[in-house]
XYZ file of N, CA and C in Angstrom:
303
model
N 119.516 27.370 46.459
C 120.142 26.836 45.146
C 121.176 27.486 44.777
N 122.142 26.906 44.223
C 123.300 27.584 43.449
C 123.006 28.090 42.138
N 123.444 29.123 41.768
C 123.368 29.596 40.428
C 124.399 29.137 39.610
N 124.301 28.752 38.427
C 125.406 28.176 37.672
C 125.488 28.768 36.273
N 126.641 28.485 35.509
C 126.851 28.899 34.314
C 127.506 28.151 33.570
N 127.777 28.062 32.300
C 128.592 26.864 31.638
C 130.027 27.294 31.502
N 130.839 26.400 31.598
C 132.173 26.341 31.367
C 133.067 27.671 30.715
N 132.069 27.910 29.567
C 132.684 29.027 28.691
C 132.545 30.345 29.173
N 131.738 30.398 30.179
C 131.570 31.728 30.950
C 132.460 31.986 32.012
N 132.745 30.745 32.465
C 133.700 30.653 33.611
C 135.163 31.219 33.044
N 135.491 30.209 31.932
C 137.006 30.054 31.752
C 137.113 30.982 30.393
N 136.037 31.212 29.672
C 136.057 32.076 28.528
C 135.754 33.502 28.826
N 135.239 33.794 29.546
C 134.648 35.219 30.056
C 134.273 36.246 29.017
N 133.940 35.601 27.812
C 133.348 36.348 26.670
C 132.217 37.176 27.004
N 131.891 38.491 27.060
C 131.040 39.160 27.415
C 130.296 38.848 28.736
N 131.140 38.321 29.933
C 130.603 37.780 31.155
C 130.222 38.949 31.932
N 131.128 39.766 32.180
C 131.092 41.176 33.040
C 130.052 40.828 34.327
N 128.997 41.448 34.370
C 128.091 41.479 35.655
C 127.240 40.446 35.532
N 127.187 39.415 34.592
C 126.327 38.321 34.262
C 127.117 36.912 35.312
N 128.105 37.299 35.999
C 128.633 36.085 36.685
C 127.990 35.694 37.660
N 127.981 34.473 37.574
C 127.358 33.835 38.985
C 128.205 33.109 39.885
N 128.015 32.143 40.674
C 128.920 31.620 41.817
C 129.423 30.295 41.536
N 128.858 29.487 40.371
C 129.337 28.270 40.178
C 129.298 27.831 38.659
N 129.953 26.735 38.401
C 130.008 26.113 37.005
C 128.747 24.909 36.872
N 128.678 24.481 35.809
C 127.788 23.285 35.810
C 128.535 22.130 35.056
N 129.293 21.402 35.833
C 130.032 20.405 35.046
C 128.774 19.120 34.236
N 129.140 18.408 33.398
C 128.353 17.507 32.668
C 127.956 16.616 33.778
N 126.130 16.329 33.899
C 125.751 15.523 34.850
C 126.569 14.127 34.962
N 127.320 13.516 33.972
C 128.029 12.370 34.115
C 129.333 12.545 34.333
N 129.818 13.740 34.638
C 131.378 14.074 34.697
C 131.777 13.197 35.806
N 133.135 12.610 35.743
C 133.798 12.215 36.992
C 134.077 13.538 38.064
N 134.219 13.017 39.260
C 134.934 14.091 40.092
C 136.150 14.280 39.910
N 136.462 15.851 40.119
C 137.906 16.448 39.952
C 138.740 15.327 40.814
N 139.926 14.918 40.266
C 140.947 14.536 40.967
C 141.759 15.506 41.978
N 142.442 15.415 43.015
C 143.357 15.984 43.839
C 144.265 16.556 42.730
N 145.015 15.792 41.780
C 146.117 16.282 40.999
C 145.283 17.182 40.159
N 144.281 16.927 39.657
C 143.569 17.990 38.783
C 143.519 19.349 39.524
N 142.791 19.465 40.586
C 142.425 20.481 41.477
C 144.034 21.208 41.587
N 144.742 20.534 41.980
C 146.207 21.135 42.396
C 146.773 21.788 41.128
N 146.675 20.983 40.036
C 147.388 21.388 38.773
C 146.651 22.774 38.245
N 145.482 23.094 38.380
C 144.713 24.022 37.891
C 145.002 25.337 38.892
N 145.163 24.966 40.470
C 145.521 25.882 41.228
C 146.838 26.554 41.129
N 147.755 25.668 40.750
C 149.113 26.067 40.378
C 149.196 26.861 39.339
N 148.481 26.486 38.224
C 148.598 27.360 36.897
C 147.912 28.712 37.236
N 146.834 28.669 37.919
C 146.201 29.969 38.123
C 147.182 31.063 38.923
N 147.805 30.489 39.848
C 148.798 31.042 40.751
C 149.882 31.690 39.827
N 150.300 30.824 39.097
C 151.296 31.363 38.206
C 151.018 32.374 37.252
N 149.893 32.590 36.924
C 149.152 33.589 36.023
C 148.473 34.669 36.805
N 148.844 35.046 37.836
C 148.302 36.382 38.577
C 147.017 35.999 39.333
N 146.880 34.668 39.711
C 145.830 34.665 40.682
C 144.125 34.673 40.172
N 144.117 34.913 38.741
C 142.951 35.119 38.264
C 142.844 34.509 36.802
N 141.588 34.032 36.557
C 141.472 33.487 35.182
C 140.692 34.549 34.319
N 141.298 34.926 33.229
C 140.759 36.037 32.330
C 140.644 35.440 30.975
N 139.947 36.176 30.177
C 139.972 35.904 28.803
C 141.612 35.623 28.200
N 142.482 36.652 28.494
C 143.637 36.741 27.985
C 144.545 35.458 28.646
N 144.196 34.754 29.894
C 145.019 33.751 30.260
C 144.315 32.311 30.401
N 143.217 32.494 30.007
C 142.403 31.087 30.026
C 143.237 29.930 29.292
N 143.411 30.356 27.881
C 144.195 29.074 27.427
C 145.428 28.452 27.881
N 146.279 29.601 28.471
C 147.420 29.361 29.065
C 147.220 28.461 30.374
N 146.412 28.914 31.028
C 146.078 28.274 32.386
C 145.502 26.821 32.102
N 144.653 26.381 31.189
C 144.283 25.303 30.719
C 145.396 24.408 30.132
N 146.344 24.963 29.395
C 147.491 24.196 28.924
C 148.428 23.824 29.855
N 148.646 24.835 30.895
C 149.581 24.481 32.239
C 149.070 23.432 33.186
N 147.872 23.480 33.254
C 147.267 22.479 34.209
C 147.026 21.234 33.505
N 147.194 21.142 32.051
C 147.071 19.909 31.301
C 145.503 19.519 31.489
N 144.790 20.410 31.365
C 143.282 20.318 31.174
C 142.482 20.486 30.049
N 141.793 19.721 29.444
C 140.758 19.879 28.347
C 139.871 20.803 28.794
N 139.108 21.289 28.004
C 137.740 22.317 28.498
C 136.833 21.450 28.886
N 136.728 20.392 28.329
C 135.664 19.468 28.942
C 135.875 18.829 30.180
N 136.960 19.020 30.790
C 137.349 18.663 32.258
C 137.448 19.932 33.262
N 137.604 20.896 32.601
C 137.829 22.280 33.348
C 136.741 22.570 34.478
N 135.602 22.405 33.916
C 134.201 22.739 34.640
C 134.207 21.993 35.883
N 134.348 20.830 35.969
C 134.439 19.913 37.199
C 135.442 20.170 38.127
N 136.743 20.813 37.496
C 137.853 21.041 38.479
C 137.633 22.456 39.036
N 137.100 23.233 38.011
C 136.674 24.928 38.644
C 135.649 24.643 39.837
N 134.584 23.671 39.608
C 133.565 23.782 40.574
C 134.268 22.940 41.846
N 135.130 22.198 41.825
C 135.929 21.582 43.153
C 136.262 22.711 43.745
N 137.173 23.620 42.936
C 137.842 24.779 43.714
C 136.802 25.655 44.375
N 135.753 25.885 43.621
C 134.625 26.818 43.927
C 133.964 26.165 45.446
N 133.471 24.828 45.359
C 133.146 24.269 46.403
C 133.908 24.258 47.641
N 135.208 24.175 47.243
C 135.953 24.023 48.342
C 136.413 25.464 49.199
N 135.887 26.508 48.624
C 136.280 27.781 48.887
C 137.676 28.341 48.473
N 138.385 27.660 47.707
C 139.733 27.923 47.138
C 139.513 28.938 45.922
N 138.315 29.156 45.518
C 138.390 30.038 44.373
C 136.843 30.787 44.579
N 136.559 32.051 43.978
C 135.418 32.579 43.873
C 135.365 33.578 42.372
N 134.064 33.735 42.296
C 134.180 34.624 41.157
C 133.997 36.183 41.625
N 134.873 36.995 41.046
C 134.911 38.377 41.343
C 135.135 39.237 39.896
N 134.209 40.140 39.846
C 134.300 40.924 38.633
C 134.219 40.112 37.212
N 133.695 39.218 37.447
C 133.594 38.275 36.402
C 134.710 37.253 36.198
N 135.563 37.315 36.819
C 136.549 36.511 36.636
C 136.595 35.337 37.843
N 137.421 34.219 37.450
C 137.617 33.269 38.523
C 138.956 33.573 39.454
N 138.754 33.793 40.536
C 139.968 34.392 41.459
C 140.125 33.128 42.347
N 141.590 32.804 42.419
C 142.181 31.637 43.253
C 142.260 32.625 44.739
N 141.866 31.569 45.965
C 142.151 32.036 47.045
C 143.016 31.075 47.802
N 144.356 31.445 47.887
C 145.110 30.425 48.635
C 146.279 31.067 49.394
N 147.075 30.318 49.986
C 148.252 31.149 50.360
C 149.156 31.865 49.473
N 149.382 31.314 48.273
C 149.780 32.168 46.883
C 149.069 33.277 46.435
N 147.675 33.367 46.693
C 146.716 34.400 46.281
C 145.619 34.604 47.309
N 146.275 35.474 48.331
C 145.358 35.740 49.295
C 144.211 36.557 49.019
N 143.024 36.393 49.420
C 141.674 37.139 49.072
C 142.135 39.001 49.226
N 141.542 39.493 48.132
C 141.759 40.982 48.119
C 140.600 41.486 48.099
């Protein structure tokens, strides 16, 4: 069973610390993330240091053109594909531009 937490915990990171889990919970009726959305957020995360933090969250969402309501689905798609992971309470992109550390 996958542990989950709400989008605010993934992209807001307010007080997240050691409570980080491994997935987000998109709304049950949320449409699947599109390839365009997934690419846009990956590019935005890479351009902002390969990590989503409390400080760069708003910038990443704006650069990706995503509303917070859509971000949970897109982040979950990255996690499911192995293109991102949660490390030290932050969402970390794993790609050619952002190799795992």
